[in-house]
Coordinates of C-alpha atoms and ligand atoms in Angstrom, one line a residue:
X1 CA 0.2 0.1 -0.2
X2 CA 2.7 2.6 1.1
X3 CA 4.8 1.5 -2.0
X4 CA 1.8 2.3 -4.3
X5 CA 1.3 5.5 -2.8
X6 CA 5.0 6.5 -3.0
X7 CA 4.8 5.4 -6.7
X8 CA 1.6 7.6 -7.4
X9 CA 3.4 10.4 -5.9
X10 CA 6.3 10.1 -7.9
X11 CA 4.2 9.8 -11.0
X12 CA 2.3 12.9 -10.0
X13 CA 5.1 15.3 -9.4
X14 CA 6.5 14.0 -13.1
X15 CA 3.2 15.2 -14.6
X16 CA 3.7 18.6 -13.2
X17 CA 7.1 19.2 -14.5
X18 CA 8.5 19.4 -11.1
X19 CA 10.2 16.3 -10.7
X20 CA 14.0 16.6 -9.8
X21 CA 16.8 14.5 -11.2
X22 CA 20.3 14.5 -10.1
X23 CA 22.6 15.1 -12.8
X24 CA 26.2 13.8 -12.9
X25 CA 28.5 16.8 -13.3
X26 CA 31.0 16.1 -16.1
X27 CA 31.2 18.6 -18.7
X28 CA 33.5 21.5 -19.4
X29 CA 33.6 23.7 -16.6
X30 CA 33.3 26.5 -18.8
X31 CA 30.0 25.6 -20.0
X32 CA 28.5 25.2 -16.5
X33 CA 26.2 28.0 -15.7
X34 CA 24.8 26.6 -12.7
X35 CA 27.4 26.5 -10.3
X36 CA 28.0 28.7 -7.2
X37 CA 31.7 28.3 -7.5
X38 CA 31.7 32.1 -8.6
X39 CA 35.5 32.8 -8.0
X40 CA 36.6 29.2 -9.6
X41 CA 38.2 28.5 -6.1
X42 CA 37.2 24.6 -5.9
X43 CA 39.9 23.7 -8.1
X44 CA 42.2 26.3 -7.0
X45 CA 45.8 24.5 -6.9
X46 CA 47.0 26.2 -3.5
X47 CA 43.8 25.5 -1.8
X48 CA 43.9 21.8 -2.7
X49 CA 47.5 21.8 -1.5
X50 CA 46.3 23.4 1.6
X51 CA 43.6 20.6 2.1
X52 CA 46.6 18.0 1.4
X53 CA 48.5 19.5 4.2
X54 CA 45.3 20.0 6.4
X55 CA 44.7 16.2 6.3
X56 CA 48.3 15.6 7.1
X57 CA 48.6 17.8 10.3
X58 CA 44.9 17.6 11.6
X59 CA 42.3 15.0 12.1
X60 CA 39.9 14.4 9.5
X61 CA 36.9 14.1 11.7
X62 CA 36.3 16.5 14.7
X63 CA 34.9 13.4 16.9
X64 CA 32.0 15.3 18.2
X65 CA 29.5 18.4 18.4
X66 CA 31.1 21.7 19.5
X67 CA 29.0 21.5 22.4
X68 CA 30.9 18.1 23.6
X69 CA 34.4 17.8 22.7
X70 CA 34.4 18.6 18.8
X71 CA 35.8 22.3 19.0
X72 CA 39.3 22.3 18.0
X73 CA 42.1 25.1 18.1
X74 CA 41.9 25.3 13.9
X75 CA 38.0 26.0 14.3
X76 CA 39.0 28.6 16.7
X77 CA 41.5 30.2 14.6
X78 CA 39.0 30.2 11.4
X79 CA 36.5 31.9 13.7
X80 CA 38.8 34.4 14.8
X81 CA 40.2 35.1 11.1
X82 CA 36.5 35.7 9.7
X83 CA 35.7 37.8 12.8
X84 CA 38.9 40.0 12.3
X85 CA 38.6 40.4 8.9
X86 CA 35.0 41.5 9.1
X87 CA 35.4 43.7 12.2
X88 CA 33.1 41.4 14.4
X89 CA 33.8 40.3 17.9
X90 CA 33.1 36.4 17.6
X91 CA 31.9 34.0 15.2
X92 CA 30.3 30.2 15.1
X93 CA 31.1 27.6 12.5
X94 CA 28.1 25.5 11.3
X95 CA 28.1 22.4 9.0
X96 CA 26.3 24.2 6.4
X97 CA 24.4 27.4 5.7
X98 CA 21.2 25.5 6.0
X99 CA 22.0 24.5 9.5
X100 CA 23.1 28.2 10.3
X101 CA 19.8 29.7 9.4
X102 CA 18.2 27.0 11.2
X103 CA 20.1 28.0 14.2
X104 CA 19.5 31.9 13.7
X105 CA 15.6 31.3 13.4
X106 CA 15.9 29.2 16.5
X107 CA 17.4 32.0 18.6
X108 CA 15.0 34.6 17.0
X109 CA 12.3 32.5 18.5
X110 CA 14.1 32.4 21.8
X111 CA 14.1 36.1 21.9
X112 CA 10.3 36.3 21.2
X113 CA 11.2 38.7 18.9
X114 CA 9.4 39.6 15.4
X115 CA 11.1 38.3 12.5
X116 CA 10.7 40.7 9.3
X117 CA 11.6 38.6 6.2
X118 CA 12.1 39.6 2.7
X119 CA 9.6 36.9 0.7
X120 CA 12.7 35.7 -1.5
X121 CA 14.8 34.7 1.5
X122 CA 16.2 31.1 1.2
X123 CA 14.3 28.0 2.0
X124 CA 16.4 27.5 5.2
X125 CA 14.7 30.5 6.7
X126 CA 11.3 29.1 5.9
X127 CA 12.2 25.8 7.2
X128 CA 13.6 27.4 10.4
X129 CA 10.1 29.3 10.6
X130 CA 8.1 25.9 10.3
X131 CA 10.3 24.2 12.8
X132 CA 10.3 26.9 15.7
X133 CA 7.3 29.1 14.8
X134 CA 8.3 32.7 15.6
X135 CA 6.3 35.5 15.1
X136 CA 6.9 36.6 11.6
X137 CA 6.0 39.1 8.8
X138 CA 7.0 38.5 5.2
X139 CA 7.5 41.7 2.9
X140 CA 7.6 42.1 -0.8
X141 CA 11.0 41.4 -2.3
X142 CA 13.3 44.7 -1.9
X143 CA 10.0 46.8 -1.0
X144 CA 11.0 48.8 2.0
X145 CA 7.9 51.1 1.7
X146 CA 6.0 48.0 2.6
X147 CA 8.6 46.8 5.3
X148 CA 8.6 50.3 6.8
X149 CA 4.5 49.9 6.8
X150 CA 4.7 46.6 8.6
X151 CA 7.2 47.6 10.9
X152 CA 5.1 50.5 12.1
X153 CA 2.5 47.6 13.6
X154 CA 5.1 45.6 15.2
X155 CA 4.4 44.6 19.0
X156 CA 8.0 43.0 19.9
X157 CA 11.5 44.1 19.0
X158 CA 12.0 43.7 15.4
X159 CA 14.6 41.3 13.5
X160 CA 14.6 42.0 9.5
X161 CA 16.2 39.5 7.5
X162 CA 17.5 39.8 3.9
X163 CA 20.0 38.6 1.8
X164 CA 23.1 40.5 0.5
X165 CA 22.5 39.1 -3.1
X166 CA 19.4 37.2 -3.4
X167 CA 20.0 33.6 -4.5
X168 CA 17.2 33.5 -6.9
X169 CA 16.4 36.9 -8.2
X170 CA 20.2 38.1 -8.2
X171 CA 19.0 41.5 -6.8
X172 CA 21.0 43.2 -4.0
X173 CA 19.3 44.2 -0.9
X174 CA 19.7 48.0 -0.2
X175 CA 21.4 48.1 3.1
X176 CA 21.6 51.9 3.5
X177 CA 17.5 51.7 3.2
X178 CA 17.2 48.9 5.9
X179 CA 20.0 50.8 8.0
X180 CA 17.7 53.7 8.0
X181 CA 14.9 51.7 8.9
X182 CA 16.6 50.0 11.7
X183 CA 17.4 53.1 13.2
X184 CA 13.9 54.6 12.9
X185 CA 12.1 51.3 14.4
X186 CA 14.6 50.2 16.6
X187 CA 15.2 47.2 14.9
X188 CA 18.4 45.2 13.8
X189 CA 19.1 43.2 10.8
X190 CA 20.5 39.9 9.9
X191 CA 22.1 39.3 6.6
X192 CA 22.9 36.0 4.6
X193 CA 25.9 36.7 2.7
X194 CA 25.6 33.4 1.1
X195 CA 25.9 34.9 -2.3
X196 CA 27.3 38.3 -1.3
X197 CA 30.5 37.2 0.6
X198 CA 33.5 37.0 -1.9
X199 CA 31.8 39.1 -4.4
X200 CA 30.7 42.7 -3.0
X201 CA 32.7 44.8 -0.9
X202 CA 36.3 45.6 -0.3
X203 CA 38.4 42.4 -0.8
X204 CA 35.0 40.6 -1.4
X205 CA 34.1 40.8 2.4
X206 CA 30.4 41.1 1.5
X207 CA 27.4 43.3 1.5
X208 CA 27.7 44.4 5.0
X209 CA 31.3 45.3 4.4
X210 CA 30.4 47.5 1.1
X211 CA 27.7 49.4 3.2
X212 CA 30.2 50.0 6.0
X213 CA 27.5 48.8 8.5
X214 CA 28.7 47.6 11.8
X215 CA 27.7 44.8 14.1
X216 CA 25.4 46.9 16.4
X217 CA 22.9 47.2 13.3
X218 CA 23.7 43.7 11.8
X219 CA 24.4 41.7 14.8
X220 CA 24.6 38.3 12.9
X221 CA 25.8 37.8 9.3
X222 CA 25.8 34.5 7.7
X223 CA 28.5 33.2 5.2
X224 CA 28.2 29.7 3.5
X225 CA 31.5 28.2 2.5
X226 CA 29.8 26.5 -0.7
X227 CA 29.8 29.6 -2.7
X228 CA 32.5 31.8 -3.4
X229 CA 35.0 29.9 -1.2
X230 CA 34.3 27.0 -3.5
X231 CA 34.2 24.4 -0.3
X232 CA 31.3 23.6 2.2
X233 CA 30.3 24.5 5.6
X234 CA 29.3 28.0 6.9
X235 CA 30.1 30.5 9.6
X236 CA 27.7 33.1 11.5
X237 CA 30.0 36.3 12.4
X238 CA 28.9 38.9 14.6
X239 CA 28.8 40.7 18.1
X240 CA 29.8 38.6 21.4
X241 CA 26.4 38.4 23.1
X242 CA 24.8 37.5 19.6
X243 CA 27.1 34.9 19.1
X244 CA 27.1 33.3 22.5
X245 CA 23.3 33.4 22.3
X246 CA 23.2 31.8 19.0
X247 CA 25.4 28.7 20.4
X248 CA 23.3 28.3 23.4
X249 CA 20.0 27.9 21.2
X250 CA 21.3 26.5 17.8
X251 CA 19.9 23.1 18.1
X252 CA 21.6 22.4 14.5
X253 CA 24.6 23.3 15.8
X254 CA 24.7 21.4 19.5
X255 CA 23.1 18.2 17.8
X256 CA 25.5 18.1 14.7
X257 CA 29.1 16.9 14.5
X258 CA 31.4 19.7 14.2
X259 CA 33.2 20.3 10.7
X260 CA 36.3 18.4 9.9
X261 CA 39.6 20.0 11.5
X262 CA 41.4 19.0 8.4
X263 CA 39.1 20.6 6.1
X264 CA 38.9 23.7 8.2
X265 CA 42.5 24.3 7.4
X266 CA 41.8 24.3 3.7
X267 CA 39.1 26.8 4.3
X268 CA 41.6 28.9 5.9
X269 CA 43.6 29.2 2.7
X270 CA 40.5 29.5 0.8
X271 CA 39.5 32.7 3.0
X272 CA 43.0 34.2 2.2
X273 CA 42.9 33.6 -1.5
X274 CA 39.7 34.9 -1.7
X275 CA 40.5 37.9 0.1
X276 CA 43.4 38.8 -2.5
X277 CA 41.5 37.9 -5.5
X278 CA 40.6 41.5 -6.8
X279 CA 41.5 40.2 -10.1
X280 CA 38.8 37.4 -10.3
X281 CA 36.4 39.8 -8.9
X282 CA 37.1 42.2 -12.0
X283 CA 36.9 39.4 -14.5
X284 CA 33.6 38.5 -12.7
X285 CA 32.4 42.3 -13.1
X286 CA 33.5 42.4 -16.8
X287 CA 31.7 39.1 -17.7
X288 CA 28.4 40.7 -16.0
X289 CA 28.9 43.6 -18.1
X290 CA 29.1 41.5 -20.9
X291 CA 26.1 39.4 -20.4
X292 CA 23.9 42.6 -19.5
X293 CA 24.9 44.0 -22.8
X294 CA 23.6 40.6 -24.4
X295 CA 20.3 40.8 -22.5
X296 CA 19.7 44.3 -24.2
X297 CA 19.1 42.6 -27.3
X298 CA 17.9 39.3 -26.3
X299 CA 14.0 38.7 -27.2
X300 CA 13.5 36.6 -23.8
X301 CA 12.3 37.6 -20.6
X302 CA 15.2 38.6 -18.1
X303 CA 14.7 39.8 -14.7
X304 CA 16.4 43.2 -13.8
X305 CA 19.8 42.0 -11.9
X306 CA 23.4 43.4 -12.0
X307 CA 25.1 40.5 -10.2
X308 CA 26.6 37.2 -11.1
X309 CA 23.2 35.7 -10.7
X310 CA 20.6 36.3 -13.7
X311 CA 17.2 35.1 -14.2
X312 CA 15.5 34.0 -17.6
X313 CA 11.7 33.8 -16.9
X314 CA 9.8 31.3 -18.8
X315 CA 6.8 31.0 -16.8
X316 CA 6.3 27.2 -17.3
X317 CA 8.1 24.4 -15.5
X318 CA 7.8 22.4 -18.9
X319 CA 9.3 25.0 -20.9
X320 CA 11.8 25.4 -18.2
X321 CA 12.8 21.7 -18.5
X322 CA 12.8 21.9 -22.2
X323 CA 15.3 25.0 -22.3
X324 CA 17.6 23.1 -20.0
X325 CA 17.8 19.9 -21.6
X326 CA 18.1 21.5 -25.0
X327 CA 21.1 23.2 -23.5
X328 CA 22.4 20.3 -22.0
X329 CA 22.4 18.6 -25.5
X330 CA 24.9 21.1 -26.5
X331 CA 27.0 20.5 -23.5
X332 CA 25.7 23.6 -21.4
X333 CA 24.6 23.1 -18.1
X334 CA 22.1 25.7 -16.9
X335 CA 19.6 23.9 -14.6
X336 CA 15.5 24.8 -14.4
X337 CA 14.2 26.9 -12.1
X338 CA 10.9 25.8 -10.8
X339 CA 8.3 25.9 -7.7
X340 CA 8.4 26.1 -4.8
X341 CA 11.6 27.7 -5.1
X342 CA 10.6 30.5 -7.2
X343 CA 7.1 31.6 -8.2
X344 CA 5.0 30.0 -11.4
X345 CA 6.0 33.6 -13.0
X346 CA 9.9 33.4 -12.0
X347 CA 10.0 29.8 -13.3
X348 CA 12.8 29.5 -15.9
X349 CA 16.7 29.2 -15.8
X350 CA 19.0 30.6 -13.2
X351 CA 22.3 31.5 -15.0
X352 CA 25.0 32.0 -12.8
X353 CA 28.2 33.6 -14.1
X354 CA 31.8 32.8 -12.8
X355 CA 35.2 34.5 -13.0
X356 CA 36.5 32.2 -15.6
X357 CA 33.7 32.4 -18.2
X358 CA 35.0 33.9 -21.2
X359 CA 33.1 36.3 -23.3
X360 CA 32.9 33.3 -26.0
X361 CA 31.4 31.2 -23.0
X362 CA 28.3 33.6 -22.8
X363 CA 28.0 33.9 -26.7
X364 CA 27.5 30.3 -27.0
X365 CA 25.3 30.4 -24.2
X366 CA 23.1 33.2 -25.9
X367 CA 23.4 31.6 -29.3
X368 CA 21.8 28.4 -28.0
X369 CA 19.3 30.1 -25.6
X370 CA 17.9 32.1 -28.9
X371 CA 18.1 29.1 -31.2
X372 CA 15.7 27.3 -29.0
X373 CA 13.5 30.5 -28.5
X374 CA 13.3 30.8 -32.2
X375 CA 12.7 27.2 -33.0
X376 CA 9.8 26.9 -30.5
X377 CA 8.4 30.4 -31.4
X378 CA 8.2 29.3 -34.8
X379 CA 6.5 25.9 -34.1
X380 CA 3.9 27.8 -31.4
Ligands
PLP1 C1 20.9 32.4 0.5 C2 21.0 31.2 0.9 N1 21.2 30.8 2.1 C3 21.6 29.6 2.7 C4 22.0 28.6 1.8 C5 22.4 27.4 2.5 O1 23.7 27.2 2.5 P1 24.7 25.7 2.3 O2 24.5 25.2 1.0 O3 25.8 25.9 2.8 O4 23.7 24.8 3.1 C6 22.0 28.6 0.5 C7 22.3 27.6 -0.4 O5 21.9 27.4 -1.4 C8 21.6 30.0 0.0 O6 21.4 30.1 -1.4

């Protein structure tokens, strides 16, 4: 009986065009427009060497959660490096950005504060909300007038949560506007820097650094290592008491094994290289300009974004899958973006630009996208 239900559910999801496939990543790196390895550090020679050294010098496993005996000196070194670079008091490592965001929502719930989230925040915040049930209000994506009105009606201390660069729209948060609102409404802001760290700000230190905000206004910012740093894991950086409280109330930290000490050594090296990678950031900036120029003459519908994340809107999951599979046949990886990750309207392709993409890689992508568009347009 349960097996039949399972099969029925799988058939249903296939029919809606929302079935997910795991695809082996094997093709040319240059033809991959879905990887978050923005600065192409995941295959960086020196970082890989540091990993080898890390595994020679440190234990491969931490042995326990940080709350038991899994907190090693190399973890503390990495936390100190991040907090010093970002002008914050302290930091707390997590095994993933997903776990870190669950921990943040868990803390907000403990504080009995009122969470105000941009509608476009990552699924991990929504899952945290489901799990811990804080008081929360959503506001339209980057709509600060609406946020202002909603903040007026708050009944508890407000905590605003946004992303430096939003994972799906690629749009940036206006942290100046949010800073102003924080001052007016005695609120604080938590920034998920998953897609802004390594890219924005001086030395790629992120959106909060770009806007020169202090930990008084942004007491916590989350940095996921699986994006520009090209590894995995995450850290939350912030003021002393907030980090202390985060550790007390993050079940996703307390009840989970701390990340590998050997791996942590490699992350330290990646951080050092990311900090110095202005040349790569410049390449990425040039790639974004080149891409935007191509969009200007494209007959397709593109969302307004001036970052490394671009969104092609097709409005239909079957169409999105068709475009993605046609591109894959030409050796280009660009995955479909569908519900529930985005709305129906936003359904399409998410194009991710990396520092090692060349103009000819972008030309090739557009050539094939437009061929698909023209062939389907002619046949419809
Ligand atoms: C905005 C944002 N926050 C958090 C996460 C979760 O990070 P991780 O992949 O380390 O779990 C992601 C990952 O996709 C993300 O895009």
